[in-house]
Amino acid sequence: MNNVLLDVVDLKKYFPIRRGLLARVVGHVKAVDGVSFAIREGETLGLVGESGCGKTTAGRTILRLLEPTAGRIQFAGSDVVASRGRALRTLRRNMQLVFQDPFGSLNPRMTVRSIIEEGLIVHGLGNKQQRLDKVNQTLAQVGLDASYRDRYPHEFSGGQRQRIGIARALALAPRFIVLDEPLSALDVSIQSQIINLLVALREQYRLTYLFISHDLSVVEYISDRVAVMYLGEIVEMASSREIYGNPLHPYTRVLLSSIPTIDPQTRRKRIILPGDVPSPVNPPAGCRFHPRCPLAMDICRRQSPAPLDIEGHFVRCHAVAQQRQAKSPSS
């Protein structure tokens, strides 16, 4: 793949479960379990799945806000996992995060100027006047007046706070931004404004996004490619057009059937899954989706499906593999 900016290989993040007086480890929450993907420069990869599937943990582990249990993360040719000290600080300048909660992610005791300027001070960028100019410039980029810089977060609406959060990420001129459900805490009327802002910023500054969300209609609008995550694993990944036009994995079809639409021509029949999502502490053997899958076979209960590449459309599903074998001329 040409111009790969971020390459994630077999990423794992396990959280230990401790019990007893000695706090012994008795198990692990396998939040991210063997995730692999690559993102080209200037591309947006949408990461979707149910709450608790591990998508937010994956995003924060990539940025080293959480230490990975195993796996390889390369950003612009640099090893993120092995980086320490100044090298890691340099990487983090180019890898920023926009948080889900615009209320909790801004320090209520800091002015907008201090919030945006903080990263510049940490990285030793510019003098006092240059930093002030950068704050004014960044506020203008996200559609806020420069006079807002001396106000506090509680004086703004949710949409304005999220713009401040985006401005904070932009201040260091990053190449890559993880957008962790940046719209979920906002009113529907504000969501369209923020998503259009993100698209405009991406095109203007050639930014690369990992867009984490459970809102499939928004993901379709902003993403070049989409990865579908279930219980710590990516089960399907392809271009946005392929995922929405030709979903292969049964779980992806379930997610797409839940998208509300007023157009009867595009409306899908709603698929209701039985049972609950299994615990990531003790995930099912074989395919992790098999306890809820309408296409589950005996092999699904025994063997984890290998990734299948169908002309750039990746899927992990025994049923899809068997269907493809049946259609093959050599079979």
XYZ file of C-alpha atoms in Angstrom:
331
model
C 0.000 0.000 0.000
C 1.526 3.293 -1.086
C 1.896 6.339 1.182
C 1.039 4.443 4.363
C 1.177 6.840 7.297
C 0.018 4.495 10.071
C 0.573 0.738 10.099
C -0.910 -1.315 12.937
C -0.036 -5.025 13.097
C -1.562 -7.559 15.524
C -2.277 -4.927 18.173
C -3.386 -6.261 21.552
C -4.446 -4.501 24.724
C -5.337 -6.633 27.746
C -6.391 -5.201 31.097
C -5.490 -7.405 34.096
C -8.186 -8.488 36.554
C -6.833 -8.523 40.101
C -8.424 -10.121 43.149
C -7.577 -10.969 46.708
C -5.396 -9.334 49.326
C -2.298 -9.754 47.167
C -4.064 -8.378 44.081
C -3.111 -11.397 42.038
C -3.943 -11.422 38.342
C -6.758 -13.924 37.795
C -7.626 -13.041 34.227
C -7.573 -10.389 31.529
C -10.098 -8.217 29.730
C -9.129 -8.680 26.084
C -10.272 -5.265 24.903
C -8.215 -5.302 21.695
C -7.106 -8.709 20.493
C -5.046 -8.879 17.318
C -6.158 -5.801 15.356
C -4.322 -4.976 12.107
C -4.880 -2.183 9.600
C -3.055 0.523 7.681
C -4.095 4.101 6.899
C -2.734 6.033 3.932
C -1.804 9.680 4.225
C -4.838 11.902 3.681
C -7.247 8.991 4.194
C -10.052 8.556 6.723
C -10.592 5.094 8.185
C -13.889 4.652 9.998
C -13.815 2.222 12.941
C -17.301 1.054 13.901
C -18.886 -1.420 16.279
C -21.128 -1.773 19.306
C -20.260 -0.124 22.606
C -17.608 -2.159 24.385
C -16.114 -3.696 21.237
C -12.720 -2.064 21.902
C -12.632 0.683 19.281
C -11.853 3.524 21.717
C -9.207 1.412 23.437
C -7.638 0.720 20.044
C -7.467 4.446 19.255
C -5.867 5.355 22.579
C -3.410 2.480 22.414
C -2.246 3.631 18.969
C -1.431 7.027 20.503
C 0.329 5.340 23.445
C -2.112 6.874 25.910
C -2.507 3.221 26.856
C 0.497 0.923 26.677
C -0.055 -1.936 24.197
C 0.167 -5.505 25.476
C 1.583 -6.703 22.161
C 1.750 -5.747 18.510
C 3.498 -3.243 16.264
C 2.543 0.381 15.563
C 4.474 2.329 12.946
C 3.828 5.976 12.206
C 5.611 7.565 9.234
C 8.227 4.825 9.464
C 8.863 5.278 13.218
C 8.204 2.547 15.788
C 5.633 4.022 18.172
C 5.835 1.150 20.684
C 9.620 1.360 21.052
C 9.784 5.172 21.186
C 10.731 6.823 24.462
C 11.417 10.336 25.736
C 11.994 12.982 23.070
C 11.255 10.584 20.199
C 7.838 9.756 21.648
C 7.116 13.434 22.283
C 7.869 14.219 18.647
C 5.539 11.458 17.509
C 2.763 12.704 19.766
C 3.045 16.162 18.263
C 2.038 14.612 14.949
C -0.620 12.311 16.456
C -3.481 14.089 18.212
C -6.815 13.124 19.746
C -10.257 14.725 19.801
C -12.223 13.346 22.736
C -15.811 12.157 22.788
C -16.974 14.372 25.642
C -16.569 18.106 24.907
C -17.531 18.902 28.497
C -15.165 16.608 30.394
C -12.191 16.964 28.054
C -11.625 20.693 28.705
C -10.162 21.904 32.004
C -12.815 24.224 33.525
C -10.102 26.276 35.303
C -8.222 27.109 32.111
C -9.110 29.738 29.545
C -9.485 28.780 25.912
C -6.121 30.381 25.218
C -4.422 28.298 27.901
C -6.076 25.101 26.634
C -4.928 25.595 23.042
C -1.549 27.057 24.000
C -0.633 24.266 26.412
C 0.645 21.900 23.719
C 2.742 24.659 22.159
C 4.396 25.346 25.521
C 5.046 21.647 26.190
C 6.765 21.258 22.819
C 8.635 24.569 23.127
C 7.096 26.124 20.036
C 7.265 29.903 19.580
C 7.486 32.832 21.951
C 4.528 34.374 23.786
C 3.381 36.514 20.849
C 3.808 33.717 18.332
C 1.763 31.399 20.510
C -0.973 34.019 20.827
C -1.026 34.414 17.040
C -1.285 30.634 16.703
C -4.209 30.522 19.144
C -6.041 33.216 17.167
C -5.315 31.459 13.896
C -6.466 28.063 15.182
C -9.703 29.489 16.584
C -10.412 31.028 13.174
C -9.788 27.656 11.517
C -12.576 26.057 13.548
C -14.994 28.940 13.075
C -14.609 30.733 16.424
C -13.825 34.378 17.043
C -10.388 35.210 18.446
C -12.011 37.176 21.263
C -13.215 33.862 22.748
C -9.674 33.020 23.832
C -10.059 34.688 27.238
C -13.262 32.869 28.156
C -13.694 29.633 30.111
C -15.231 26.365 28.840
C -18.446 26.738 30.854
C -19.302 29.828 28.793
C -19.704 27.792 25.596
C -22.241 25.410 24.119
C -21.429 21.757 23.446
C -20.738 22.397 19.771
C -18.445 25.314 20.558
C -16.583 23.244 23.130
C -15.988 20.532 20.574
C -14.622 23.158 18.187
C -12.220 24.202 20.959
C -11.186 20.567 21.352
C -10.533 20.355 17.611
C -8.571 23.630 17.780
C -6.410 22.181 20.555
C -5.604 19.196 18.347
C -4.870 21.409 15.328
C -2.549 23.810 17.178
C 0.452 21.494 16.822
C -0.145 20.999 13.074
C -0.493 17.201 13.348
C -0.553 14.803 10.439
C -2.885 12.273 12.095
C -5.892 12.726 14.375
C -7.909 10.106 16.234
C -11.517 11.288 16.399
C -13.089 9.342 19.259
C -16.840 9.608 18.680
C -16.602 13.413 18.358
C -20.319 13.820 17.612
C -22.045 11.478 20.059
C -22.427 14.076 22.853
C -23.783 16.789 20.532
C -27.268 17.735 19.386
C -28.206 16.450 15.948
C -28.447 20.016 14.633
C -24.820 20.637 15.653
C -23.430 17.303 14.443
C -23.672 18.246 10.767
C -21.720 21.467 11.396
C -18.895 19.611 13.162
C -18.689 16.841 10.569
C -18.534 19.388 7.746
C -15.796 21.227 9.652
C -13.783 18.015 9.996
C -14.139 17.276 6.283
C -13.062 20.811 5.348
C -10.025 20.660 7.656
C -9.004 17.288 6.237
C -9.101 18.594 2.693
C -7.388 21.898 3.511
C -4.524 20.479 5.584
C -4.384 16.943 4.147
C -5.063 15.424 7.545
C -5.370 11.714 8.165
C -8.196 10.534 10.432
C -9.102 7.460 12.417
C -12.812 8.162 12.900
C -14.271 6.082 15.734
C -18.050 6.001 15.894
C -21.158 3.888 16.260
C -23.147 6.221 13.969
C -22.984 4.352 10.673
C -24.568 7.098 8.586
C -21.887 9.592 9.669
C -19.123 7.036 9.086
C -20.378 6.484 5.537
C -20.242 10.228 4.849
C -16.722 10.918 6.117
C -14.806 7.654 5.619
C -12.807 6.395 2.653
C -12.599 2.928 4.167
C -14.463 1.275 7.046
C -13.329 -1.362 9.553
C -16.002 -3.222 11.511
C -14.988 -4.337 14.993
C -16.588 -7.000 17.183
C -15.370 -8.090 20.616
C -11.797 -6.881 20.140
C -11.338 -8.075 16.549
C -11.820 -6.520 13.115
C -14.246 -8.798 11.272
C -14.554 -6.851 8.005
C -12.731 -3.996 6.288
C -13.182 -2.470 2.842
C -13.897 0.788 1.052
C -16.904 2.692 2.306
C -18.740 1.970 -0.930
C -18.088 -1.777 -0.601
C -19.070 -1.991 3.059
C -22.363 -0.168 2.564
C -23.150 -1.598 -0.856
C -21.925 -5.171 -0.449
C -21.501 -6.161 3.217
C -20.184 -9.710 3.563
C -19.944 -10.429 7.276
C -23.245 -11.238 9.062
C -22.400 -8.767 11.842
C -21.872 -5.942 9.351
C -25.265 -6.704 7.821
C -26.824 -6.494 11.284
C -25.259 -3.076 11.907
C -26.346 -1.716 8.530
C -29.898 -2.960 9.029
C -30.173 -0.699 12.085
C -29.540 2.538 10.131
C -32.783 4.555 10.134
C -33.987 5.861 6.772
C -37.145 7.489 5.451
C -36.579 6.210 1.914
C -38.494 2.936 1.405
C -36.313 2.092 -1.592
C -33.137 1.933 0.524
C -34.672 0.611 3.732
C -33.211 -2.682 4.933
C -35.087 -5.315 6.883
C -34.051 -4.964 10.532
C -32.064 -7.935 11.811
C -32.448 -8.598 15.537
C -29.608 -10.531 17.143
C -30.339 -13.019 19.938
C -28.499 -12.805 23.242
C -25.951 -10.310 24.501
C -22.386 -9.512 23.511
C -20.106 -12.097 25.183
C -17.642 -10.952 27.817
C -14.172 -9.934 26.594
C -12.827 -11.640 29.722
C -13.748 -15.046 28.314
C -14.563 -14.676 24.600
C -16.131 -17.645 22.790
C -13.896 -20.217 21.125
C -13.737 -20.204 17.350
C -15.481 -17.259 15.705
C -16.402 -14.790 18.425
C -19.655 -13.906 16.681
C -20.933 -17.489 16.378
C -23.201 -17.505 19.514
C -25.337 -14.771 17.887
C -24.751 -15.498 14.192
C -27.651 -16.751 12.006
C -25.145 -18.478 9.683
C -23.138 -20.260 12.387
C -21.828 -23.725 11.504
C -19.955 -26.349 13.491
C -16.568 -25.087 12.274
C -17.442 -21.610 13.608
C -17.575 -23.023 17.121
C -14.206 -24.760 16.819
C -11.944 -22.642 14.631
C -11.318 -18.919 14.369
C -11.796 -17.781 10.748
C -8.707 -16.583 8.915
C -8.809 -13.173 7.194
C -10.030 -13.546 3.614
C -8.974 -10.971 1.009
C -11.488 -10.581 -1.814
C -9.927 -7.949 -4.083
C -9.145 -5.633 -1.169
C -12.319 -6.518 0.752
C -11.158 -8.214 3.979
C -13.546 -10.409 5.953
C -13.256 -13.044 8.691
C -16.124 -15.490 8.211
C -16.292 -19.242 7.540
C -19.648 -18.895 5.768
C -18.255 -16.327 3.325
C -15.184 -18.500 2.714
C -17.352 -21.529 1.939
C -19.594 -19.525 -0.376
C -16.522 -18.271 -2.231
C -15.145 -21.804 -2.565
C -18.486 -23.010 -3.921
C -18.455 -20.301 -6.601
C -14.822 -20.934 -7.571
C -14.454 -22.544 -11.028
C -11.889 -25.016 -9.644
C -14.265 -26.392 -7.011
